[in-house]
């Protein structure tokens, strides 16, 4: 990639980091069969600012909508439900992972393929947007745990 692209990417991240002090890392999207119209995404979010923040959904160029969901046991069955938001106190970290809280990419234009990079942006109640590039893979174990996606 060109130096200009990397410099632009770094500048956008610095602007977002100072605006809301939210750090996104280790993002990935689950690759599913091409006929599926939904998939999930996972990442780690840290509020490194001094005020509480609430994320209320997001966007991606490959989906009509990005929602925050959680999986939980209800009467002996695992159920998935949409959350109205994800609150993060100053210094708090939330890990969005399989089997727990995660992002749902709904109304996919197309299913991304393994290795493809997908931009995901999260929106806060303060009208801020935080974006990250997420690598598509079949499972959590397919990724290198030390390979952090780039923020922007």
mmCIF file of N, CA and C in Angstrom, residues 21-23 25 45-53 88-94:
data_model
loop_
_atom_site.group_PDB
_atom_site.id
_atom_site.type_symbol
_atom_site.label_atom_id
_atom_site.label_comp_id
_atom_site.label_asym_id
_atom_site.label_seq_id
_atom_site.Cartn_x
_atom_site.Cartn_y
_atom_site.Cartn_z
ATOM 1 N N UNK A 21 -11.981 9.261 21.953
ATOM 2 C CA UNK A 21 -11.138 8.406 22.772
ATOM 3 C C UNK A 21 -11.613 6.959 22.800
ATOM 4 N N UNK A 22 -12.018 6.448 21.659
ATOM 5 C CA UNK A 22 -12.464 5.067 21.547
ATOM 6 C C UNK A 22 -11.461 4.313 20.685
ATOM 7 N N UNK A 23 -10.992 3.180 21.191
ATOM 8 C CA UNK A 23 -10.035 2.360 20.450
ATOM 9 C C UNK A 23 -10.714 1.076 19.990
ATOM 10 N N UNK A 25 -9.965 -2.647 17.973
ATOM 11 C CA UNK A 25 -8.865 -3.514 17.545
ATOM 12 C C UNK A 25 -9.357 -4.948 17.369
ATOM 13 N N UNK A 45 -13.331 -3.234 21.909
ATOM 14 C CA UNK A 45 -13.581 -1.792 21.975
ATOM 15 C C UNK A 45 -13.164 -1.309 23.352
ATOM 16 N N UNK A 46 -12.346 -0.264 23.394
ATOM 17 C CA UNK A 46 -11.909 0.317 24.669
ATOM 18 C C UNK A 46 -12.233 1.808 24.686
ATOM 19 N N UNK A 47 -12.878 2.246 25.754
ATOM 20 C CA UNK A 47 -13.127 3.669 25.965
ATOM 21 C C UNK A 47 -11.937 4.207 26.749
ATOM 22 N N UNK A 48 -11.009 4.835 26.052
ATOM 23 C CA UNK A 48 -9.830 5.374 26.724
ATOM 24 C C UNK A 48 -10.012 6.843 27.079
ATOM 25 N N UNK A 49 -11.227 7.342 26.949
ATOM 26 C CA UNK A 49 -11.529 8.727 27.295
ATOM 27 C C UNK A 49 -11.891 8.887 28.752
ATOM 28 N N UNK A 50 -12.342 10.076 29.084
ATOM 29 C CA UNK A 50 -12.681 10.399 30.472
ATOM 30 C C UNK A 50 -14.186 10.487 30.711
ATOM 31 N N UNK A 51 -14.988 10.261 29.668
ATOM 32 C CA UNK A 51 -16.442 10.275 29.822
ATOM 33 C C UNK A 51 -17.032 8.972 29.283
ATOM 34 N N UNK A 52 -18.187 8.612 29.804
ATOM 35 C CA UNK A 52 -18.875 7.400 29.345
ATOM 36 C C UNK A 52 -19.288 7.562 27.888
ATOM 37 N N UNK A 53 -19.369 6.447 27.195
ATOM 38 C CA UNK A 53 -19.773 6.465 25.801
ATOM 39 C C UNK A 53 -20.735 5.314 25.564
ATOM 40 N N UNK A 88 -20.011 2.030 27.612
ATOM 41 C CA UNK A 88 -18.636 1.838 28.061
ATOM 42 C C UNK A 88 -18.247 2.982 28.985
ATOM 43 N N UNK A 89 -17.924 2.653 30.218
ATOM 44 C CA UNK A 89 -17.432 3.647 31.164
ATOM 45 C C UNK A 89 -16.001 4.018 30.790
ATOM 46 N N UNK A 90 -15.503 5.139 31.270
ATOM 47 C CA UNK A 90 -14.107 5.490 30.999
ATOM 48 C C UNK A 90 -13.173 4.359 31.440
ATOM 49 N N UNK A 91 -12.266 3.970 30.558
ATOM 50 C CA UNK A 91 -11.318 2.907 30.853
ATOM 51 C C UNK A 91 -11.855 1.505 30.621
ATOM 52 N N UNK A 92 -13.137 1.355 30.322
ATOM 53 C CA UNK A 92 -13.733 0.030 30.152
ATOM 54 C C UNK A 92 -13.460 -0.530 28.759
ATOM 55 N N UNK A 93 -13.259 -1.852 28.717
ATOM 56 C CA UNK A 93 -13.058 -2.577 27.465
ATOM 57 C C UNK A 93 -14.160 -3.607 27.311
ATOM 58 N N UNK A 94 -14.720 -3.698 26.112
ATOM 59 C CA UNK A 94 -15.721 -4.719 25.794
ATOM 60 C C UNK A 94 -15.169 -5.577 24.668
#
